[in-house]
mmCIF file with all atom_site columns, C-alpha atoms in Angstrom:
data_model
loop_
_atom_site.group_PDB
_atom_site.id
_atom_site.type_symbol
_atom_site.label_atom_id
_atom_site.label_alt_id
_atom_site.label_comp_id
_atom_site.label_asym_id
_atom_site.label_entity_id
_atom_site.label_seq_id
_atom_site.pdbx_PDB_ins_code
_atom_site.Cartn_x
_atom_site.Cartn_y
_atom_site.Cartn_z
_atom_site.occupancy
_atom_site.B_iso_or_equiv
_atom_site.pdbx_formal_charge
_atom_site.auth_seq_id
_atom_site.auth_comp_id
_atom_site.auth_asym_id
_atom_site.auth_atom_id
_atom_site.pdbx_PDB_model_num
ATOM 1   C CA . GLN A 1 1   ? 105.053 -12.485 158.950 1.00 0.00 ? 1   GLN A CA 1
ATOM 2   C CA . GLN A 1 2   ? 108.125 -10.981 157.360 1.00 0.00 ? 2   GLN A CA 1
ATOM 3   C CA . GLN A 1 3   ? 109.080 -13.955 155.191 1.00 0.00 ? 3   GLN A CA 1
ATOM 4   C CA . VAL A 1 4   ? 108.974 -14.171 151.427 1.00 0.00 ? 4   VAL A CA 1
ATOM 5   C CA . LYS A 1 5   ? 109.086 -17.742 150.179 1.00 0.00 ? 5   LYS A CA 1
ATOM 6   C CA . GLN A 1 6   ? 110.467 -18.343 146.692 1.00 0.00 ? 6   GLN A CA 1
ATOM 7   C CA . SER A 1 7   ? 110.439 -21.424 144.494 1.00 0.00 ? 7   SER A CA 1
ATOM 8   C CA . PRO A 1 8   ? 111.959 -23.248 142.761 1.00 0.00 ? 8   PRO A CA 1
ATOM 9   C CA . GLN A 1 9   ? 115.503 -22.980 144.034 1.00 0.00 ? 9   GLN A CA 1
ATOM 10  C CA . SER A 1 10  ? 116.850 -23.733 140.566 1.00 0.00 ? 10  SER A CA 1
ATOM 11  C CA . LEU A 1 11  ? 115.368 -23.965 137.112 1.00 0.00 ? 11  LEU A CA 1
ATOM 12  C CA . ILE A 1 12  ? 116.630 -25.239 133.776 1.00 0.00 ? 12  ILE A CA 1
ATOM 13  C CA . VAL A 1 13  ? 114.781 -24.144 130.646 1.00 0.00 ? 13  VAL A CA 1
ATOM 14  C CA . GLN A 1 14  ? 115.405 -24.661 126.955 1.00 0.00 ? 14  GLN A CA 1
ATOM 15  C CA . LYS A 1 15  ? 116.019 -21.622 124.792 1.00 0.00 ? 15  LYS A CA 1
ATOM 16  C CA . GLY A 1 16  ? 112.691 -20.205 123.691 1.00 0.00 ? 16  GLY A CA 1
ATOM 17  C CA . GLY A 1 17  ? 110.815 -21.739 126.594 1.00 0.00 ? 17  GLY A CA 1
ATOM 18  C CA . ILE A 1 18  ? 108.925 -20.067 129.435 1.00 0.00 ? 18  ILE A CA 1
ATOM 19  C CA . SER A 1 19  ? 110.563 -19.652 132.830 1.00 0.00 ? 19  SER A CA 1
ATOM 20  C CA . ILE A 1 20  ? 108.225 -19.346 135.809 1.00 0.00 ? 20  ILE A CA 1
ATOM 21  C CA . ILE A 1 21  ? 109.304 -18.403 139.323 1.00 0.00 ? 21  ILE A CA 1
ATOM 22  C CA . ASN A 1 22  ? 106.888 -18.146 142.209 1.00 0.00 ? 22  ASN A CA 1
ATOM 23  C CA . CYS A 1 23  ? 106.841 -16.211 145.461 1.00 0.00 ? 23  CYS A CA 1
ATOM 24  C CA . ALA A 1 24  ? 104.507 -16.062 148.430 1.00 0.00 ? 24  ALA A CA 1
ATOM 25  C CA . TYR A 1 25  ? 104.353 -13.514 151.212 1.00 0.00 ? 25  TYR A CA 1
ATOM 26  C CA . GLU A 1 26  ? 102.589 -13.262 154.546 1.00 0.00 ? 26  GLU A CA 1
ATOM 27  C CA . ASN A 1 27  ? 102.438 -9.617  155.508 1.00 0.00 ? 27  ASN A CA 1
ATOM 28  C CA . THR A 1 28  ? 99.381  -7.985  153.945 1.00 0.00 ? 28  THR A CA 1
ATOM 29  C CA . ALA A 1 29  ? 100.917 -4.560  154.600 1.00 0.00 ? 29  ALA A CA 1
ATOM 30  C CA . PHE A 1 30  ? 103.447 -5.104  151.808 1.00 0.00 ? 30  PHE A CA 1
ATOM 31  C CA . ASP A 1 31  ? 102.671 -2.792  148.904 1.00 0.00 ? 31  ASP A CA 1
ATOM 32  C CA . TYR A 1 32  ? 105.589 -3.096  146.507 1.00 0.00 ? 32  TYR A CA 1
ATOM 33  C CA . PHE A 1 33  ? 106.816 -6.308  144.889 1.00 0.00 ? 33  PHE A CA 1
ATOM 34  C CA . PRO A 1 34  ? 109.950 -6.091  142.748 1.00 0.00 ? 34  PRO A CA 1
ATOM 35  C CA . TRP A 1 35  ? 111.928 -8.763  140.972 1.00 0.00 ? 35  TRP A CA 1
ATOM 36  C CA . TYR A 1 36  ? 115.688 -8.399  140.840 1.00 0.00 ? 36  TYR A CA 1
ATOM 37  C CA . GLN A 1 37  ? 118.157 -10.109 138.510 1.00 0.00 ? 37  GLN A CA 1
ATOM 38  C CA . GLN A 1 38  ? 121.673 -10.832 139.684 1.00 0.00 ? 38  GLN A CA 1
ATOM 39  C CA . PHE A 1 39  ? 124.616 -12.031 137.629 1.00 0.00 ? 39  PHE A CA 1
ATOM 40  C CA . PRO A 1 40  ? 127.651 -13.591 139.335 1.00 0.00 ? 40  PRO A CA 1
ATOM 41  C CA . GLY A 1 41  ? 129.859 -10.970 140.945 1.00 0.00 ? 41  GLY A CA 1
ATOM 42  C CA . LYS A 1 42  ? 127.339 -8.205  140.378 1.00 0.00 ? 42  LYS A CA 1
ATOM 43  C CA . GLY A 1 43  ? 124.778 -6.473  142.516 1.00 0.00 ? 43  GLY A CA 1
ATOM 44  C CA . PRO A 1 44  ? 121.055 -7.113  142.008 1.00 0.00 ? 44  PRO A CA 1
ATOM 45  C CA . ALA A 1 45  ? 119.369 -5.020  139.324 1.00 0.00 ? 45  ALA A CA 1
ATOM 46  C CA . LEU A 1 46  ? 115.662 -4.238  139.138 1.00 0.00 ? 46  LEU A CA 1
ATOM 47  C CA . LEU A 1 47  ? 113.895 -6.210  136.435 1.00 0.00 ? 47  LEU A CA 1
ATOM 48  C CA . ILE A 1 48  ? 110.236 -5.394  136.934 1.00 0.00 ? 48  ILE A CA 1
ATOM 49  C CA . ALA A 1 49  ? 107.977 -4.460  139.844 1.00 0.00 ? 49  ALA A CA 1
ATOM 50  C CA . ILE A 1 50  ? 104.291 -4.422  140.661 1.00 0.00 ? 50  ILE A CA 1
ATOM 51  C CA . ARG A 1 51  ? 101.971 -2.851  143.201 1.00 0.00 ? 51  ARG A CA 1
ATOM 52  C CA . PRO A 1 52  ? 98.912  -4.686  144.568 1.00 0.00 ? 52  PRO A CA 1
ATOM 53  C CA . ASP A 1 53  ? 96.379  -2.534  142.738 1.00 0.00 ? 53  ASP A CA 1
ATOM 54  C CA . VAL A 1 54  ? 97.014  -4.437  139.490 1.00 0.00 ? 54  VAL A CA 1
ATOM 55  C CA . SER A 1 55  ? 97.000  -8.186  138.757 1.00 0.00 ? 55  SER A CA 1
ATOM 56  C CA . GLU A 1 56  ? 99.527  -8.223  135.966 1.00 0.00 ? 56  GLU A CA 1
ATOM 57  C CA . LYS A 1 57  ? 102.359 -6.136  134.586 1.00 0.00 ? 57  LYS A CA 1
ATOM 58  C CA . LYS A 1 58  ? 104.280 -6.814  131.416 1.00 0.00 ? 58  LYS A CA 1
ATOM 59  C CA . GLU A 1 59  ? 107.552 -5.351  130.252 1.00 0.00 ? 59  GLU A CA 1
ATOM 60  C CA . GLY A 1 60  ? 108.936 -6.921  127.113 1.00 0.00 ? 60  GLY A CA 1
ATOM 61  C CA . ARG A 1 61  ? 109.461 -10.636 127.710 1.00 0.00 ? 61  ARG A CA 1
ATOM 62  C CA . PHE A 1 62  ? 108.950 -10.278 131.479 1.00 0.00 ? 62  PHE A CA 1
ATOM 63  C CA . THR A 1 63  ? 105.542 -10.471 133.165 1.00 0.00 ? 63  THR A CA 1
ATOM 64  C CA . ILE A 1 64  ? 104.546 -10.334 136.818 1.00 0.00 ? 64  ILE A CA 1
ATOM 65  C CA . SER A 1 65  ? 101.287 -11.988 137.796 1.00 0.00 ? 65  SER A CA 1
ATOM 66  C CA . PHE A 1 66  ? 99.935  -10.922 141.167 1.00 0.00 ? 66  PHE A CA 1
ATOM 67  C CA . ASN A 1 67  ? 97.241  -12.666 143.234 1.00 0.00 ? 67  ASN A CA 1
ATOM 68  C CA . LYS A 1 68  ? 96.412  -10.479 146.205 1.00 0.00 ? 68  LYS A CA 1
ATOM 69  C CA . SER A 1 69  ? 93.930  -12.873 147.827 1.00 0.00 ? 69  SER A CA 1
ATOM 70  C CA . ALA A 1 70  ? 96.408  -15.758 147.701 1.00 0.00 ? 70  ALA A CA 1
ATOM 71  C CA . LYS A 1 71  ? 99.313  -13.501 148.661 1.00 0.00 ? 71  LYS A CA 1
ATOM 72  C CA . GLN A 1 72  ? 101.339 -14.845 145.769 1.00 0.00 ? 72  GLN A CA 1
ATOM 73  C CA . PHE A 1 73  ? 103.126 -13.378 142.790 1.00 0.00 ? 73  PHE A CA 1
ATOM 74  C CA . SER A 1 74  ? 105.146 -14.854 140.001 1.00 0.00 ? 74  SER A CA 1
ATOM 75  C CA . LEU A 1 75  ? 107.619 -13.913 137.300 1.00 0.00 ? 75  LEU A CA 1
ATOM 76  C CA . HIS A 1 76  ? 107.192 -15.263 133.794 1.00 0.00 ? 76  HIS A CA 1
ATOM 77  C CA . ILE A 1 77  ? 110.035 -14.981 131.313 1.00 0.00 ? 77  ILE A CA 1
ATOM 78  C CA . MET A 1 78  ? 108.792 -15.617 127.804 1.00 0.00 ? 78  MET A CA 1
ATOM 79  C CA . ASP A 1 79  ? 111.084 -16.800 125.001 1.00 0.00 ? 79  ASP A CA 1
ATOM 80  C CA . SER A 1 80  ? 113.876 -17.430 127.528 1.00 0.00 ? 80  SER A CA 1
ATOM 81  C CA . GLN A 1 81  ? 117.386 -16.768 126.230 1.00 0.00 ? 81  GLN A CA 1
ATOM 82  C CA . PRO A 1 82  ? 120.825 -17.964 127.391 1.00 0.00 ? 82  PRO A CA 1
ATOM 83  C CA . GLY A 1 83  ? 121.543 -14.360 128.412 1.00 0.00 ? 83  GLY A CA 1
ATOM 84  C CA . ASP A 1 84  ? 118.725 -14.645 130.941 1.00 0.00 ? 84  ASP A CA 1
ATOM 85  C CA . SER A 1 85  ? 120.785 -17.182 132.890 1.00 0.00 ? 85  SER A CA 1
ATOM 86  C CA . ALA A 1 86  ? 121.146 -15.532 136.289 1.00 0.00 ? 86  ALA A CA 1
ATOM 87  C CA . THR A 1 87  ? 119.761 -15.638 139.805 1.00 0.00 ? 87  THR A CA 1
ATOM 88  C CA . TYR A 1 88  ? 116.368 -14.041 140.280 1.00 0.00 ? 88  TYR A CA 1
ATOM 89  C CA . PHE A 1 89  ? 115.112 -12.680 143.583 1.00 0.00 ? 89  PHE A CA 1
ATOM 90  C CA . CYS A 1 90  ? 111.605 -11.645 144.439 1.00 0.00 ? 90  CYS A CA 1
ATOM 91  C CA . ALA A 1 91  ? 111.129 -9.130  147.192 1.00 0.00 ? 91  ALA A CA 1
ATOM 92  C CA . ALA A 1 92  ? 108.383 -7.403  149.096 1.00 0.00 ? 92  ALA A CA 1
ATOM 93  C CA . SER A 1 93  ? 108.319 -4.186  150.994 1.00 0.00 ? 93  SER A CA 1
ATOM 94  C CA . ARG A 1 94  ? 106.109 -1.624  152.577 1.00 0.00 ? 94  ARG A CA 1
ATOM 95  C CA . GLY A 1 95  ? 106.817 1.893   151.553 1.00 0.00 ? 95  GLY A CA 1
ATOM 96  C CA . THR A 1 96  ? 106.936 4.094   154.619 1.00 0.00 ? 96  THR A CA 1
ATOM 97  C CA . SER A 1 97  ? 107.449 7.771   153.836 1.00 0.00 ? 97  SER A CA 1
ATOM 98  C CA . GLY A 1 98  ? 109.196 6.805   150.630 1.00 0.00 ? 98  GLY A CA 1
ATOM 99  C CA . THR A 1 99  ? 111.567 4.338   152.281 1.00 0.00 ? 99  THR A CA 1
ATOM 100 C CA . TYR A 1 100 ? 111.466 0.755   151.053 1.00 0.00 ? 100 TYR A CA 1
ATOM 101 C CA . LYS A 1 101 ? 113.052 -1.919  153.216 1.00 0.00 ? 101 LYS A CA 1
ATOM 102 C CA . TYR A 1 102 ? 112.975 -5.051  151.104 1.00 0.00 ? 102 TYR A CA 1
ATOM 103 C CA . ILE A 1 103 ? 112.443 -8.592  152.341 1.00 0.00 ? 103 ILE A CA 1
ATOM 104 C CA . PHE A 1 104 ? 114.029 -10.814 149.708 1.00 0.00 ? 104 PHE A CA 1
ATOM 105 C CA . GLY A 1 105 ? 113.257 -14.378 148.763 1.00 0.00 ? 105 GLY A CA 1
ATOM 106 C CA . THR A 1 106 ? 116.043 -16.931 148.747 1.00 0.00 ? 106 THR A CA 1
ATOM 107 C CA . GLY A 1 107 ? 116.567 -16.728 144.990 1.00 0.00 ? 107 GLY A CA 1
ATOM 108 C CA . THR A 1 108 ? 116.115 -18.920 141.926 1.00 0.00 ? 108 THR A CA 1
ATOM 109 C CA . ARG A 1 109 ? 119.097 -19.860 139.824 1.00 0.00 ? 109 ARG A CA 1
ATOM 110 C CA . LEU A 1 110 ? 117.939 -19.959 136.216 1.00 0.00 ? 110 LEU A CA 1
ATOM 111 C CA . LYS A 1 111 ? 119.904 -21.673 133.481 1.00 0.00 ? 111 LYS A CA 1
ATOM 112 C CA . VAL A 1 112 ? 118.694 -21.356 129.904 1.00 0.00 ? 112 VAL A CA 1
ATOM 113 C CA . LEU A 1 113 ? 120.159 -23.958 127.593 1.00 0.00 ? 113 LEU A CA 1
ATOM 114 C CA . ALA A 1 114 ? 121.159 -22.896 124.106 1.00 0.00 ? 114 ALA A CA 1
ATOM 115 C CA . ASP B 2 1   ? 125.495 9.389   136.995 1.00 0.00 ? 1   ASP B CA 1
ATOM 116 C CA . THR B 2 2   ? 127.789 6.436   137.470 1.00 0.00 ? 2   THR B CA 1
ATOM 117 C CA . GLY B 2 3   ? 125.532 4.393   139.719 1.00 0.00 ? 3   GLY B CA 1
ATOM 118 C CA . VAL B 2 4   ? 126.230 3.175   143.233 1.00 0.00 ? 4   VAL B CA 1
ATOM 119 C CA . SER B 2 5   ? 129.925 2.647   143.843 1.00 0.00 ? 5   SER B CA 1
ATOM 120 C CA . GLN B 2 6   ? 131.408 0.401   146.524 1.00 0.00 ? 6   GLN B CA 1
ATOM 121 C CA . ASP B 2 7   ? 134.972 0.036   147.701 1.00 0.00 ? 7   ASP B CA 1
ATOM 122 C CA . PRO B 2 8   ? 136.824 -2.231  148.115 1.00 0.00 ? 8   PRO B CA 1
ATOM 123 C CA . ARG B 2 9   ? 135.247 -4.904  145.935 1.00 0.00 ? 9   ARG B CA 1
ATOM 124 C CA . HIS B 2 10  ? 137.067 -7.659  147.759 1.00 0.00 ? 10  HIS B CA 1
ATOM 125 C CA . LYS B 2 11  ? 138.595 -7.797  151.212 1.00 0.00 ? 11  LYS B CA 1
ATOM 126 C CA . ILE B 2 12  ? 140.365 -10.727 152.824 1.00 0.00 ? 12  ILE B CA 1
ATOM 127 C CA . THR B 2 13  ? 141.163 -10.341 156.487 1.00 0.00 ? 13  THR B CA 1
ATOM 128 C CA . LYS B 2 14  ? 142.126 -12.383 159.482 1.00 0.00 ? 14  LYS B CA 1
ATOM 129 C CA . ARG B 2 15  ? 139.707 -13.025 162.294 1.00 0.00 ? 15  ARG B CA 1
ATOM 130 C CA . GLY B 2 16  ? 139.812 -10.251 164.862 1.00 0.00 ? 16  GLY B CA 1
ATOM 131 C CA . GLN B 2 17  ? 140.799 -7.489  162.462 1.00 0.00 ? 17  GLN B CA 1
ATOM 132 C CA . ASN B 2 18  ? 138.663 -4.454  161.695 1.00 0.00 ? 18  ASN B CA 1
ATOM 133 C CA . VAL B 2 19  ? 137.415 -3.710  158.196 1.00 0.00 ? 19  VAL B CA 1
ATOM 134 C CA . THR B 2 20  ? 135.663 -0.732  156.649 1.00 0.00 ? 20  THR B CA 1
ATOM 135 C CA . PHE B 2 21  ? 133.614 -0.555  153.485 1.00 0.00 ? 21  PHE B CA 1
ATOM 136 C CA . ARG B 2 22  ? 132.650 2.588   151.639 1.00 0.00 ? 22  ARG B CA 1
ATOM 137 C CA . CYS B 2 23  ? 129.573 3.291   149.550 1.00 0.00 ? 23  CYS B CA 1
ATOM 138 C CA . ASP B 2 24  ? 129.004 6.253   147.259 1.00 0.00 ? 24  ASP B CA 1
ATOM 139 C CA . PRO B 2 25  ? 125.315 6.433   146.315 1.00 0.00 ? 25  PRO B CA 1
ATOM 140 C CA . ILE B 2 26  ? 123.780 7.983   143.226 1.00 0.00 ? 26  ILE B CA 1
ATOM 141 C CA . SER B 2 27  ? 124.299 11.669  143.815 1.00 0.00 ? 27  SER B CA 1
ATOM 142 C CA . GLU B 2 28  ? 120.711 12.879  144.175 1.00 0.00 ? 28  GLU B CA 1
ATOM 143 C CA . HIS B 2 29  ? 119.539 9.915   146.268 1.00 0.00 ? 29  HIS B CA 1
ATOM 144 C CA . ASN B 2 30  ? 118.838 10.776  149.881 1.00 0.00 ? 30  ASN B CA 1
ATOM 145 C CA . ARG B 2 31  ? 118.193 7.231   151.073 1.00 0.00 ? 31  ARG B CA 1
ATOM 146 C CA . LEU B 2 32  ? 121.002 4.740   151.494 1.00 0.00 ? 32  LEU B CA 1
ATOM 147 C CA . TYR B 2 33  ? 120.724 1.098   152.534 1.00 0.00 ? 33  TYR B CA 1
ATOM 148 C CA . TRP B 2 34  ? 123.141 -1.615  153.580 1.00 0.00 ? 34  TRP B CA 1
ATOM 149 C CA . TYR B 2 35  ? 122.340 -5.270  152.955 1.00 0.00 ? 35  TYR B CA 1
ATOM 150 C CA . ARG B 2 36  ? 124.280 -8.471  153.571 1.00 0.00 ? 36  ARG B CA 1
ATOM 151 C CA . GLN B 2 37  ? 124.167 -11.430 151.207 1.00 0.00 ? 37  GLN B CA 1
ATOM 152 C CA . THR B 2 38  ? 125.579 -14.832 152.041 1.00 0.00 ? 38  THR B CA 1
ATOM 153 C CA . LEU B 2 39  ? 126.171 -17.527 149.453 1.00 0.00 ? 39  LEU B CA 1
ATOM 154 C CA . GLY B 2 40  ? 122.963 -18.904 148.023 1.00 0.00 ? 40  GLY B CA 1
ATOM 155 C CA . GLN B 2 41  ? 120.738 -16.512 149.925 1.00 0.00 ? 41  GLN B CA 1
ATOM 156 C CA . GLY B 2 42  ? 118.888 -13.318 149.192 1.00 0.00 ? 42  GLY B CA 1
ATOM 157 C CA . PRO B 2 43  ? 120.136 -10.012 150.539 1.00 0.00 ? 43  PRO B CA 1
ATOM 158 C CA . GLU B 2 44  ? 119.211 -9.260  154.147 1.00 0.00 ? 44  GLU B CA 1
ATOM 159 C CA . PHE B 2 45  ? 118.540 -5.746  155.365 1.00 0.00 ? 45  PHE B CA 1
ATOM 160 C CA . LEU B 2 46  ? 121.075 -4.313  157.803 1.00 0.00 ? 46  LEU B CA 1
ATOM 161 C CA . THR B 2 47  ? 120.395 -0.596  158.110 1.00 0.00 ? 47  THR B CA 1
ATOM 162 C CA . TYR B 2 48  ? 119.336 2.508   156.241 1.00 0.00 ? 48  TYR B CA 1
ATOM 163 C CA . PHE B 2 49  ? 119.893 6.245   156.245 1.00 0.00 ? 49  PHE B CA 1
ATOM 164 C CA . GLN B 2 50  ? 117.746 9.144   155.222 1.00 0.00 ? 50  GLN B CA 1
ATOM 165 C CA . ASN B 2 51  ? 120.255 11.868  154.505 1.00 0.00 ? 51  ASN B CA 1
ATOM 166 C CA . GLU B 2 52  ? 122.704 11.653  157.422 1.00 0.00 ? 52  GLU B CA 1
ATOM 167 C CA . ALA B 2 53  ? 120.259 10.128  159.897 1.00 0.00 ? 53  ALA B CA 1
ATOM 168 C CA . GLN B 2 54  ? 120.423 6.394   160.554 1.00 0.00 ? 54  GLN B CA 1
ATOM 169 C CA . LEU B 2 55  ? 116.751 5.564   160.935 1.00 0.00 ? 55  LEU B CA 1
ATOM 170 C CA . GLU B 2 56  ? 116.671 1.810   161.369 1.00 0.00 ? 56  GLU B CA 1
ATOM 171 C CA . LYS B 2 57  ? 119.031 -0.995  162.239 1.00 0.00 ? 57  LYS B CA 1
ATOM 172 C CA . SER B 2 58  ? 118.331 -4.708  161.895 1.00 0.00 ? 58  SER B CA 1
ATOM 173 C CA . ARG B 2 59  ? 118.967 -7.031  164.798 1.00 0.00 ? 59  ARG B CA 1
ATOM 174 C CA . LEU B 2 60  ? 121.471 -8.646  162.434 1.00 0.00 ? 60  LEU B CA 1
ATOM 175 C CA . LEU B 2 61  ? 123.654 -5.599  163.030 1.00 0.00 ? 61  LEU B CA 1
ATOM 176 C CA . SER B 2 62  ? 125.548 -6.564  166.171 1.00 0.00 ? 62  SER B CA 1
ATOM 177 C CA . ASP B 2 63  ? 127.497 -4.125  168.329 1.00 0.00 ? 63  ASP B CA 1
ATOM 178 C CA . ARG B 2 64  ? 130.588 -4.897  166.271 1.00 0.00 ? 64  ARG B CA 1
ATOM 179 C CA . PHE B 2 65  ? 128.987 -3.251  163.252 1.00 0.00 ? 65  PHE B CA 1
ATOM 180 C CA . SER B 2 66  ? 128.699 0.496   162.840 1.00 0.00 ? 66  SER B CA 1
ATOM 181 C CA . ALA B 2 67  ? 127.532 2.528   159.897 1.00 0.00 ? 67  ALA B CA 1
ATOM 182 C CA . GLU B 2 68  ? 127.802 6.227   159.254 1.00 0.00 ? 68  GLU B CA 1
ATOM 183 C CA . ARG B 2 69  ? 126.763 8.650   156.588 1.00 0.00 ? 69  ARG B CA 1
ATOM 184 C CA . PRO B 2 70  ? 128.394 11.985  157.363 1.00 0.00 ? 70  PRO B CA 1
ATOM 185 C CA . LYS B 2 71  ? 126.876 14.951  155.560 1.00 0.00 ? 71  LYS B CA 1
ATOM 186 C CA . GLY B 2 72  ? 124.359 12.687  153.883 1.00 0.00 ? 72  GLY B CA 1
ATOM 187 C CA . SER B 2 73  ? 126.683 11.710  151.062 1.00 0.00 ? 73  SER B CA 1
ATOM 188 C CA . PHE B 2 74  ? 128.870 8.594   151.132 1.00 0.00 ? 74  PHE B CA 1
ATOM 189 C CA . SER B 2 75  ? 128.480 5.958   153.810 1.00 0.00 ? 75  SER B CA 1
ATOM 190 C CA . THR B 2 76  ? 130.875 3.654   155.619 1.00 0.00 ? 76  THR B CA 1
ATOM 191 C CA . LEU B 2 77  ? 130.205 0.292   157.220 1.00 0.00 ? 77  LEU B CA 1
ATOM 192 C CA . GLU B 2 78  ? 132.783 -0.802  159.775 1.00 0.00 ? 78  GLU B CA 1
ATOM 193 C CA . ILE B 2 79  ? 133.036 -4.273  161.248 1.00 0.00 ? 79  ILE B CA 1
ATOM 194 C CA . GLN B 2 80  ? 135.181 -4.560  164.343 1.00 0.00 ? 80  GLN B CA 1
ATOM 195 C CA . ARG B 2 81  ? 136.827 -7.777  165.570 1.00 0.00 ? 81  ARG B CA 1
ATOM 196 C CA . THR B 2 82  ? 135.713 -9.699  162.508 1.00 0.00 ? 82  THR B CA 1
ATOM 197 C CA . GLU B 2 83  ? 134.504 -13.277 162.849 1.00 0.00 ? 83  GLU B CA 1
ATOM 198 C CA . GLN B 2 84  ? 134.337 -16.006 160.231 1.00 0.00 ? 84  GLN B CA 1
ATOM 199 C CA . GLY B 2 85  ? 130.549 -15.675 160.244 1.00 0.00 ? 85  GLY B CA 1
ATOM 200 C CA . ASP B 2 86  ? 130.928 -12.136 158.930 1.00 0.00 ? 86  ASP B CA 1
ATOM 201 C CA . SER B 2 87  ? 132.098 -13.503 155.580 1.00 0.00 ? 87  SER B CA 1
ATOM 202 C CA . ALA B 2 88  ? 129.535 -12.303 153.071 1.00 0.00 ? 88  ALA B CA 1
ATOM 203 C CA . MET B 2 89  ? 128.836 -9.831  150.306 1.00 0.00 ? 89  MET B CA 1
ATOM 204 C CA . TYR B 2 90  ? 127.961 -6.420  151.697 1.00 0.00 ? 90  TYR B CA 1
ATOM 205 C CA . LEU B 2 91  ? 125.660 -4.570  149.339 1.00 0.00 ? 91  LEU B CA 1
ATOM 206 C CA . CYS B 2 92  ? 124.863 -0.895  149.347 1.00 0.00 ? 92  CYS B CA 1
ATOM 207 C CA . ALA B 2 93  ? 121.791 0.552   147.666 1.00 0.00 ? 93  ALA B CA 1
ATOM 208 C CA . SER B 2 94  ? 120.311 3.989   147.278 1.00 0.00 ? 94  SER B CA 1
ATOM 209 C CA . SER B 2 95  ? 116.943 5.386   146.364 1.00 0.00 ? 95  SER B CA 1
ATOM 210 C CA . SER B 2 96  ? 115.110 8.647   145.899 1.00 0.00 ? 96  SER B CA 1
ATOM 211 C CA . LEU B 2 97  ? 111.532 9.763   146.221 1.00 0.00 ? 97  LEU B CA 1
ATOM 212 C CA . ALA B 2 98  ? 111.485 10.516  142.503 1.00 0.00 ? 98  ALA B CA 1
ATOM 213 C CA . VAL B 2 99  ? 111.722 6.816   141.632 1.00 0.00 ? 99  VAL B CA 1
ATOM 214 C CA . ASN B 2 100 ? 109.475 5.516   144.349 1.00 0.00 ? 100 ASN B CA 1
ATOM 215 C CA . GLY B 2 101 ? 110.308 2.052   145.526 1.00 0.00 ? 101 GLY B CA 1
ATOM 216 C CA . GLU B 2 102 ? 113.286 1.177   143.360 1.00 0.00 ? 102 GLU B CA 1
ATOM 217 C CA . LEU B 2 103 ? 116.565 0.460   145.073 1.00 0.00 ? 103 LEU B CA 1
ATOM 218 C CA . PHE B 2 104 ? 119.699 0.822   142.980 1.00 0.00 ? 104 PHE B CA 1
ATOM 219 C CA . PHE B 2 105 ? 122.351 -1.602  144.180 1.00 0.00 ? 105 PHE B CA 1
ATOM 220 C CA . GLY B 2 106 ? 126.093 -1.384  143.932 1.00 0.00 ? 106 GLY B CA 1
ATOM 221 C CA . GLU B 2 107 ? 128.205 -4.365  142.953 1.00 0.00 ? 107 GLU B CA 1
ATOM 222 C CA . GLY B 2 108 ? 129.001 -5.135  146.560 1.00 0.00 ? 108 GLY B CA 1
ATOM 223 C CA . SER B 2 109 ? 132.032 -5.623  148.745 1.00 0.00 ? 109 SER B CA 1
ATOM 224 C CA . ARG B 2 110 ? 132.919 -9.245  149.311 1.00 0.00 ? 110 ARG B CA 1
ATOM 225 C CA . LEU B 2 111 ? 134.439 -9.974  152.721 1.00 0.00 ? 111 LEU B CA 1
ATOM 226 C CA . THR B 2 112 ? 136.344 -13.142 153.492 1.00 0.00 ? 112 THR B CA 1
ATOM 227 C CA . VAL B 2 113 ? 137.408 -13.674 157.098 1.00 0.00 ? 113 VAL B CA 1
ATOM 228 C CA . LEU B 2 114 ? 140.089 -16.327 157.542 1.00 0.00 ? 114 LEU B CA 1
#
């Protein structure tokens, strides 16, 4: 019940295209769903996050779509750029007294071709 | 605010040796987390502290691993009698109640056990 399944494992997109990464979770107690971006040799950095009381959240070119009944959420990167080439991780957690222990997906390596 | 700082960034050691990693969180953050990331995988939770108290440890954290956070400031993660399977990136993250849910990660300490 603690797993977060992420797909695809890798993704190649043309510049200007839309990148879509999907995640599914099992534990209905999860209440915080962030996406992290990681460049080689760097630590993960928060990109965007959503809570289950909304179905969509948009920040610039990045959008999270959330389907509570299906226990799925996805990241959409619009107008993908070569600088977006990185590994993306979805995660899920349950905030307990302000402490968030993330369960991460296995990551998606995105390459945006110029 | 310089972010989460980890030291050393890289450590190469021989099997059986002890190693220690240090993490300096963002100064006002009272929660500190340790994660382990192996190649091609998402980070896995190891342990976390609220102030100086270690509140949870993953079963991934064998008896050879010990973490401390004296005085609720920096933290150390020590691995005794290292094994080749300990080779990984060790990530530290911190968070505060003011930014609920977001973990700020350091750039990690990469351990290679020969």
